[in-house]
Coordinates of C-alpha atoms in Angstrom, one line a residue:
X162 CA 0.0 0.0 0.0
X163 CA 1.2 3.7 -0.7
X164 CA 2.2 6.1 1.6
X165 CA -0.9 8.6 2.3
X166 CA -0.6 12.4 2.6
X167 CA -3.4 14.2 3.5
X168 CA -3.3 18.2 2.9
X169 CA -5.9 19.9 4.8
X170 CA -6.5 23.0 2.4
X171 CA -7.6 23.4 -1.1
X172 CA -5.7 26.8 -2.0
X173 CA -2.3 28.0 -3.3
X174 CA 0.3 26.6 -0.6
X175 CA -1.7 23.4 -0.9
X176 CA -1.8 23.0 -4.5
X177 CA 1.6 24.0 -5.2
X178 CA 2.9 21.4 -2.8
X179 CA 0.7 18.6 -4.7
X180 CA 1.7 19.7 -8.3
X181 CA 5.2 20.0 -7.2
X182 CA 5.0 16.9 -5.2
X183 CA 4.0 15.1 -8.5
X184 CA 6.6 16.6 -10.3
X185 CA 9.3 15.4 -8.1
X186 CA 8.5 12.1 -8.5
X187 CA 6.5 11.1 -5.4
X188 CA 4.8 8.4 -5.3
X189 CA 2.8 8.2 -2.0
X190 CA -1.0 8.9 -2.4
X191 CA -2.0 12.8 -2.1
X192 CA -5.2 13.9 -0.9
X193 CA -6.5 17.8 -0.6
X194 CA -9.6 18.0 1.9
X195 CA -11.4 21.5 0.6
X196 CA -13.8 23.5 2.3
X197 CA -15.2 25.6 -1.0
X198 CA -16.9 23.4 -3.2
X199 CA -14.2 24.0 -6.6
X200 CA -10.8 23.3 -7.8
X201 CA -7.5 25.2 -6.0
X202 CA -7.1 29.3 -7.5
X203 CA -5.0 31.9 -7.5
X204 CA -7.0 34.1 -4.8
X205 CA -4.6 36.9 -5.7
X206 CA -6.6 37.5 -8.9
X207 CA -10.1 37.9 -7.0
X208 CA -10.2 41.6 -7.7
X209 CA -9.3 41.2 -11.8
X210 CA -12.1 38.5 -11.5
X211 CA -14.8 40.8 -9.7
X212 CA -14.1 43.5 -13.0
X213 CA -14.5 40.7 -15.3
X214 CA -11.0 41.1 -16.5
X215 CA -10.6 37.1 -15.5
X216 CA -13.5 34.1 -16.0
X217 CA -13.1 32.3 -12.9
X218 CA -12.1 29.4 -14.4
X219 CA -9.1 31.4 -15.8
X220 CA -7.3 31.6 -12.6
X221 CA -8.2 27.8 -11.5
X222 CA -4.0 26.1 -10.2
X223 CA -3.1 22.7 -10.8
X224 CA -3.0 20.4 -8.6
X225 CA -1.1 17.3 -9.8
X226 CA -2.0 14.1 -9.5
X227 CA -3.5 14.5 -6.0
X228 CA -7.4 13.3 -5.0
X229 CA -9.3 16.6 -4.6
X230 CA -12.5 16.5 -2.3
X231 CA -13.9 19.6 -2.7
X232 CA -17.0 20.6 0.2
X233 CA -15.0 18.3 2.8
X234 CA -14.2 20.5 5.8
X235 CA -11.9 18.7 8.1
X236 CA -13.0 19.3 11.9
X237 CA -10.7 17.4 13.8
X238 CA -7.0 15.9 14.0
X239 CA -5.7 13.2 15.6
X240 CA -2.1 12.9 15.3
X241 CA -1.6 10.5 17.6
X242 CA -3.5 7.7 15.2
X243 CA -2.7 9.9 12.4
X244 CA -6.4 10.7 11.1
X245 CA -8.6 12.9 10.6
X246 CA -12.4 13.7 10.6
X247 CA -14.5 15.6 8.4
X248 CA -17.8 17.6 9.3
X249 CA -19.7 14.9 7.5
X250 CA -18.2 12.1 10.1
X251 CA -16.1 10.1 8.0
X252 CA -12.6 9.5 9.3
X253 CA -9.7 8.9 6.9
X254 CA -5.9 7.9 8.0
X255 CA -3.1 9.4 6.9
X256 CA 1.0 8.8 6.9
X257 CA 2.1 12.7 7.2
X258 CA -0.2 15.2 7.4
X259 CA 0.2 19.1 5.7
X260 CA -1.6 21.4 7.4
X261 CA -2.3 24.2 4.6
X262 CA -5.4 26.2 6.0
X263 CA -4.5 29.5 4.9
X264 CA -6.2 32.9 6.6
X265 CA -9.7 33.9 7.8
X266 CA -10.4 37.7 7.0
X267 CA -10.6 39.8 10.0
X268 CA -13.4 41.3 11.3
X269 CA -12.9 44.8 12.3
X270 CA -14.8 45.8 15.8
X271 CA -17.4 48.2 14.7
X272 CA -20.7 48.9 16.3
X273 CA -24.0 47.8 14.0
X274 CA -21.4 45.4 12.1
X275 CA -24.0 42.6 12.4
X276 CA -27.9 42.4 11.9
X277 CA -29.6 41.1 15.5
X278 CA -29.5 37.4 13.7
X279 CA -26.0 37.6 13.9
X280 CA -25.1 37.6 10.1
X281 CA -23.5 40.7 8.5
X282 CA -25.4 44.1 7.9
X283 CA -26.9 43.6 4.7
X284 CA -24.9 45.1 2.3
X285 CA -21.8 44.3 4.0
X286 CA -19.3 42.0 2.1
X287 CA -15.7 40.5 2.9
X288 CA -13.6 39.5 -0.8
X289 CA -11.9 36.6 0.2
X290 CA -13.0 33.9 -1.9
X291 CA -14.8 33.5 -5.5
X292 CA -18.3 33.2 -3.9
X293 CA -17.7 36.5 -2.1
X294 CA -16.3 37.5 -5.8
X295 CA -19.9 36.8 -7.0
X296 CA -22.0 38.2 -4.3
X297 CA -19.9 41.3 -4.0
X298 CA -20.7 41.6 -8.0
X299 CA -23.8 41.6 -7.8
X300 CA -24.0 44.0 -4.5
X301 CA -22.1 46.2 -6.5
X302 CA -24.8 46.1 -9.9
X303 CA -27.2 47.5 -7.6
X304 CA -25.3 49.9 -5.3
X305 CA -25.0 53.8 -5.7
X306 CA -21.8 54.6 -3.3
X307 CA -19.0 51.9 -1.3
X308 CA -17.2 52.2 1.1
X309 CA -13.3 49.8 1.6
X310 CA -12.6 49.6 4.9
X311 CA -8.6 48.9 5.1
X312 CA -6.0 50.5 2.7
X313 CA -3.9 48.1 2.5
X314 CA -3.3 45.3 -0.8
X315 CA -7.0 43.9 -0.5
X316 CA -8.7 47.0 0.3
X317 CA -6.8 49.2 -2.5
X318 CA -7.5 46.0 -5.0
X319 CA -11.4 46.2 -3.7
X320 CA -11.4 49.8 -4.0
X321 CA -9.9 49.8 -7.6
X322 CA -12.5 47.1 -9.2
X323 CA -14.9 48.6 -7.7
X324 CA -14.2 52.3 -9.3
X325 CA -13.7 50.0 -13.1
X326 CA -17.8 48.9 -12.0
X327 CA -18.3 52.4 -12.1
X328 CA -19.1 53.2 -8.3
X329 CA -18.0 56.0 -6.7
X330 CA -15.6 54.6 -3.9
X331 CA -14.3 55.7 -0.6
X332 CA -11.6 54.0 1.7
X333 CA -11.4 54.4 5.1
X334 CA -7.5 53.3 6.6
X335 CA -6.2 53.9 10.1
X336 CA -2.4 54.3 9.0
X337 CA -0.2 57.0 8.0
X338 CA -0.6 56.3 4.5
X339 CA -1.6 53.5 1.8
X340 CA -0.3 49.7 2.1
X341 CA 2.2 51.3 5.0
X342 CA 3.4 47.5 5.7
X343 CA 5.0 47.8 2.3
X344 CA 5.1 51.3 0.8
X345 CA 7.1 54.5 2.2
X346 CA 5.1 57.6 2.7
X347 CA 6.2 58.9 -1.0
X348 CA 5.0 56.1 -2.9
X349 CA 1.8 56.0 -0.7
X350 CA 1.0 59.5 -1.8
X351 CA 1.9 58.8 -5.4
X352 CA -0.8 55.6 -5.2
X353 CA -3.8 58.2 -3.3
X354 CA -2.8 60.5 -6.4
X355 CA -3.9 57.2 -8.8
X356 CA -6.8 56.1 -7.3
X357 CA -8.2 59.9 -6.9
X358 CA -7.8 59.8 -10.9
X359 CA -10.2 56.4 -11.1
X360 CA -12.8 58.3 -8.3
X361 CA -11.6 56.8 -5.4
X362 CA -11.4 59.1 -2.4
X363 CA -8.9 58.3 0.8
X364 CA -9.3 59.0 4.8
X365 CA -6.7 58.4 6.2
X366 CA -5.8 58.1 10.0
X367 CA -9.0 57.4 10.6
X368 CA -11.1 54.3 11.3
X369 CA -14.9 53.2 10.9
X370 CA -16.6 53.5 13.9
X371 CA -19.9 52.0 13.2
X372 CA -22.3 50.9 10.4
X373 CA -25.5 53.0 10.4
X374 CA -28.8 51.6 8.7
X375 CA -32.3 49.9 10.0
X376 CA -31.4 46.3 8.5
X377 CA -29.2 47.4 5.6
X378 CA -26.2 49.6 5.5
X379 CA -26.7 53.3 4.5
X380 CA -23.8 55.0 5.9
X381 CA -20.1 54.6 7.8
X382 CA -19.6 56.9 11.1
X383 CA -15.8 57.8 10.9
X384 CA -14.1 57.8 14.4
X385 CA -14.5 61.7 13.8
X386 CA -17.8 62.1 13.6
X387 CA -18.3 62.4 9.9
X388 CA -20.6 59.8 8.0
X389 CA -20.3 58.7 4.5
X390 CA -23.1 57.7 2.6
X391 CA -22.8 54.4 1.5
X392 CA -25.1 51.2 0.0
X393 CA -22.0 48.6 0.1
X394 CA -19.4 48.1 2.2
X395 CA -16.3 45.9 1.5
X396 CA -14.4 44.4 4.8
X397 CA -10.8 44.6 4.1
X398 CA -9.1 44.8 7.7
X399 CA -6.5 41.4 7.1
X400 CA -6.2 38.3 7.6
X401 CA -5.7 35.8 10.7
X402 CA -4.0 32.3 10.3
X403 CA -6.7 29.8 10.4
X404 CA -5.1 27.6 13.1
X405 CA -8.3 26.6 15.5
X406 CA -7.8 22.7 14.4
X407 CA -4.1 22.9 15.3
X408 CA -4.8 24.5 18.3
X409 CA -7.3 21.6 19.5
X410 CA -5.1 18.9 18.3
X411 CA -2.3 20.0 20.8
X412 CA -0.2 21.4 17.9
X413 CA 2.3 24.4 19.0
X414 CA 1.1 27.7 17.9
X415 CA 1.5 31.0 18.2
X416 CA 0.3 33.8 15.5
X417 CA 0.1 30.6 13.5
X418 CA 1.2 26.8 13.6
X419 CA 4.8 26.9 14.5
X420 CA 6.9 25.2 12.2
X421 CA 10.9 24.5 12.2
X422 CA 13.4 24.4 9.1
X423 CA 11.9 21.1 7.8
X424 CA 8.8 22.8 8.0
X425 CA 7.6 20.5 11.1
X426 CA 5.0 21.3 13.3
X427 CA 5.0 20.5 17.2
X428 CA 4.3 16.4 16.6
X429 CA 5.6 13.7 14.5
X430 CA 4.5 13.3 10.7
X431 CA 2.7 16.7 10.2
X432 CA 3.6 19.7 8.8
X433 CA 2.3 23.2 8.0
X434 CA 3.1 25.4 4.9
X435 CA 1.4 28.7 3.7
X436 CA -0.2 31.4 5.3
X437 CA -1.6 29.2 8.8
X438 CA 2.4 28.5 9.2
X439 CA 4.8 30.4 11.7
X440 CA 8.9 30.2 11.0
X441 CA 11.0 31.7 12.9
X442 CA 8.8 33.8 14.5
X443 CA 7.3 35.4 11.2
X444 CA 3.5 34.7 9.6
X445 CA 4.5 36.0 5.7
X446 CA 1.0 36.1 4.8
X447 CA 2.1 36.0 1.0
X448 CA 1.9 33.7 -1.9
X449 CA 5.5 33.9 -2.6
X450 CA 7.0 32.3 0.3
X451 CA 3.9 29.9 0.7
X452 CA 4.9 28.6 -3.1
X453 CA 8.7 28.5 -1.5
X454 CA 7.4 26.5 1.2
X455 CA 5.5 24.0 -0.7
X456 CA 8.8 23.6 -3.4
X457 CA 10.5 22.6 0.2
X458 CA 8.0 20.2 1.5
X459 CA 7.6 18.8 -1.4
X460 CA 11.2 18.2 -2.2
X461 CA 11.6 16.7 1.3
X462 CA 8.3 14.6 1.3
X463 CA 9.2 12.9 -2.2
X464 CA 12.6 11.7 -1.6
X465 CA 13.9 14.1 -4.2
X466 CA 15.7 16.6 -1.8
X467 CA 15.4 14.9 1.6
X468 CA 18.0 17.1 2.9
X469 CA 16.1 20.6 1.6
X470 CA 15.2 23.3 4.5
X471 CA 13.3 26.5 4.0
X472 CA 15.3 29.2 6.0
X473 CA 13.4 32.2 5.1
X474 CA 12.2 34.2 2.7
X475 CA 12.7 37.6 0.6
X476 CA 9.3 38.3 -0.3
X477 CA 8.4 40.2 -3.1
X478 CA 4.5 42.3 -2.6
X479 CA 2.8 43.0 -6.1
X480 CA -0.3 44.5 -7.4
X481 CA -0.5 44.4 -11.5
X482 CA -4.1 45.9 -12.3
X483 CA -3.8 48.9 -15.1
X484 CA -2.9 52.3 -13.6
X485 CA -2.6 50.6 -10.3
X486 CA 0.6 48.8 -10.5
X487 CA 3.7 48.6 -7.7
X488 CA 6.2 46.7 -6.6
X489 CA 7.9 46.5 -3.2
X490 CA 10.5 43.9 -1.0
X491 CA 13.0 44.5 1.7
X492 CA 13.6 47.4 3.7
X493 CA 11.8 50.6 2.5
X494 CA 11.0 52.4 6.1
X495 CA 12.2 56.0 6.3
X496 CA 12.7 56.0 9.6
X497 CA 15.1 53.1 9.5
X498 CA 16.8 54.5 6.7
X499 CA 17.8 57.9 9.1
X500 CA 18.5 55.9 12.0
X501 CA 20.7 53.7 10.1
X502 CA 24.0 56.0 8.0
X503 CA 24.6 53.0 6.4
X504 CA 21.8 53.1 4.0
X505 CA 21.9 54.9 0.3
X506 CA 18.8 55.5 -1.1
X507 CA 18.1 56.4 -5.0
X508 CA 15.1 57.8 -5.8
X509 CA 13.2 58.6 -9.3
X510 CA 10.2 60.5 -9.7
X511 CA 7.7 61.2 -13.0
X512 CA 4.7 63.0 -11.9
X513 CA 4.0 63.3 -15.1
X514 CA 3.5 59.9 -15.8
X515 CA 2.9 59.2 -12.1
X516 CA 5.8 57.1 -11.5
X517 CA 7.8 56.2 -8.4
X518 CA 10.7 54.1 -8.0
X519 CA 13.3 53.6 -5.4
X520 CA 16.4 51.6 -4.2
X521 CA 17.6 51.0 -0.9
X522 CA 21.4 49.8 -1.0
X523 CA 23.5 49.4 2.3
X524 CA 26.9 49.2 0.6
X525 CA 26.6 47.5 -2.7
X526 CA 24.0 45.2 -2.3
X527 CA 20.0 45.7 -2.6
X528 CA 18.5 45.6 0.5
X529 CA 15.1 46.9 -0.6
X530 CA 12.9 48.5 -3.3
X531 CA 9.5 50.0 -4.5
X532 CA 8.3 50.2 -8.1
X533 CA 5.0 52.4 -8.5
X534 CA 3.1 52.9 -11.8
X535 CA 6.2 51.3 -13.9
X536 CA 7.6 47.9 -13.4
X537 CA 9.6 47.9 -16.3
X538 CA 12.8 46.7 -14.4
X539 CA 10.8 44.9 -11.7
X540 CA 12.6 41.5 -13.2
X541 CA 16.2 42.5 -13.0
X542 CA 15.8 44.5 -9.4
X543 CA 14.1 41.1 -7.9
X544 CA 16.4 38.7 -9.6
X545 CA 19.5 41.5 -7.7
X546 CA 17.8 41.4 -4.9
X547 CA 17.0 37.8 -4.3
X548 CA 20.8 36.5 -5.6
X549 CA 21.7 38.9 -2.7
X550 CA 25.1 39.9 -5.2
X551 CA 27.1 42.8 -5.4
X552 CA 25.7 46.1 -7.4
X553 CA 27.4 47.6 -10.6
X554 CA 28.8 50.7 -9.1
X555 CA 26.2 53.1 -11.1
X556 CA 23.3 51.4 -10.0
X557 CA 20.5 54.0 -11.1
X558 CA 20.2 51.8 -14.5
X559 CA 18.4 49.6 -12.6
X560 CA 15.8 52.2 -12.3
X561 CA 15.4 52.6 -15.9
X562 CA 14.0 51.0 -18.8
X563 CA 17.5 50.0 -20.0
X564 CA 18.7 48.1 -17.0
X565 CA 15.7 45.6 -17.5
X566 CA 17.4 44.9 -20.8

């Protein structure tokens, strides 16, 4: 009889790890327990699928060789007798386990979020998964005025389909600026100068207080008082590793399911990968390092690299959606820059064209970057940045079209 592995999760991480586990030449028996009822996709693309710019089908991963039972939520681990139970009561063994549950979206704490059911205010949506794609559609063919709350990947993705449907389009963001976990201040006021050109208004340093409306949402009370007049409301406030069955099956966890350099979790034969998994103290949170993860595991796992270990990652953020376009890694806060004299920092500016581009270099290696409105050299800054090699010693060509050459 084959070896079994059982991957809890149905997404990226997980299908990565099954197409690559294939690939490698693995021969045990690969199941992926789903919760939605379709095929593994690319849930970076929700937003180009919600302004029809994708078919859903379009963005649909593959997934190897591996069984894939779709609508089969797993409830409960035993990894003492190495199975596991789904919601409909069927228990199934496995041999190694890969825990790849991914992220719930976070719900923000604000007064008259919930109808006296318990369910969201009408006209209140979340964009985490296709469903929410469709319902958030069709919200959005009836609505006059939305409202994003969060600034920061999802919210400015929400906030940007939403302005292609035509809707006039507020976001509401507690920081300092736009996407501050991976922008600098600069290129965060060069991207609230982009969106203002598709209708999209920002308040910033402020937060939603609570949802007005008798049953239905018609307005957002901003922590200052002021209310904007909305019919839709998209919930963009982050994510939280989904680790509740790791947590009940005595797994270690922290922020997420702690994981070593083999990508081991607290007990013997299971493994985490993606964004439920914690190394080193870090939660990435992005589908770069998840796919490095999952190359890792699966090298281990099929006997082609039994030796491999994922030590980290240099993780590149990226939004690719018309005039909405950036690129960011590394080290790009300002105030670490002035605290630090070792830091050089090259900066080029089109306002014209609404461009914004930027190198951080400690000595002559890349230590962090931003691309905004042009990522014509985004290939040859990542691929200096990742190899972690020394810098020609005029390195501002690497800013322009010619250096992606």
């Amino acid at each position: 009889m084959n070896a079994r592995i059982a991957v809890v999760g149905a997404g990226m991480a997980a299908a990565r790890f099954a197409q690559q586990y294939q690939e490698l030449g693995g021969e045990a028996e690969v199941t992926l327990y789903g919760v939605e009822p379709r095929a593994p996709y690319n849930r970076v693309l929700l937003a180009d699928v919600l302004t029809g710019r994708h078919d859903p089908e379009a963005i649909a991963l593959p997934a190897g060789a591996a069984l894939l039972r779709t609508g089969a939520e797993v409830v409960a681990l035993d990894p003492a007798a190495r199975t596991l139970r789904l919601s409909s009561g069927e228990r199934a063994g496995y041999d190694d386990l890969v825990l790849a549950t991914g992220a719930n979206p976070v719900l923000p704490p604000i007064r008259g979020l919930r109808a006296p059911g318990g369910d969201l205010l009408a006209g209140v949506r979340a964009l985490h998964t296709l469903a929410d794609c469709r319902d958030l559609a069709e919200a959005a063919a009836g609505a006059a005025r939305a409202v994003v709350i969060g600034g920061g990947v999802l919210g400015v993705s929400a906030a940007r389909a939403l302005a292609a449907l035509g809707l006039p389009v507020e976001i509401v963001h507690h920081g300092p600026h736009l996407i501050e976990r991976q922008l600098d201040a600069r290129a965060g006021a060069a991207l609230r100068s982009a969106l203002a050109a598709l209708g999209v208004e920002v308040h910033l340093r402020n937060r939603a207080r609570a949802l007005c409306g008798d049953g239905r949402i018609k307005a957002v009370e901003l922590a200052d008082g002021r209310p904007l007049a909305a019919d839709l409301v998209v919930l963009a406030c982050g994510v939280r590793p989904r680790t509740g069955l790791a947590h009940a099956a005595g797994l270690l966890v922290r922020t997420g399911v702690v994981v070593d350099d083999r990508l081991a979790a607290s007990r013997p034969g299971v493994f985490a990968i993606g964004d439920c998994a914690e190394h080193r103290g870090t939660v990435h949170g992005l589908s770069g390092p998840a796919w490095e993860q999952a190359d890792v595991l699966a090298a281990r796992l099929s006997g082609a690299g039994p030796d491999r270990e994922y030590t980290g990652s240099r993780p590149l953020a990226r939004l690719s959606a018309g005039p909405l376009e950036y690129a960011a890694f590394g080290e790009v806060d300002e105030d670490r820059h002035r605290a630090d004299s070792g830091h050089h920092v090259l900066r080029l500016v089109d306002t014209t064209r609404g461009s914004y581009k930027k190198l951080v270099l400690r000595g002559d290696r890349l230590v962090g970057g931003i691309l905004l409105g042009d990522l014509a050299t985004v290939g040859a800054l990542t691929r200096a940045y990742e190899r972690d090699e020394p810098l020609p010693e005029d390195p501002l060509h690497l800013l322009t079209t010619r250096g992606a050459r």
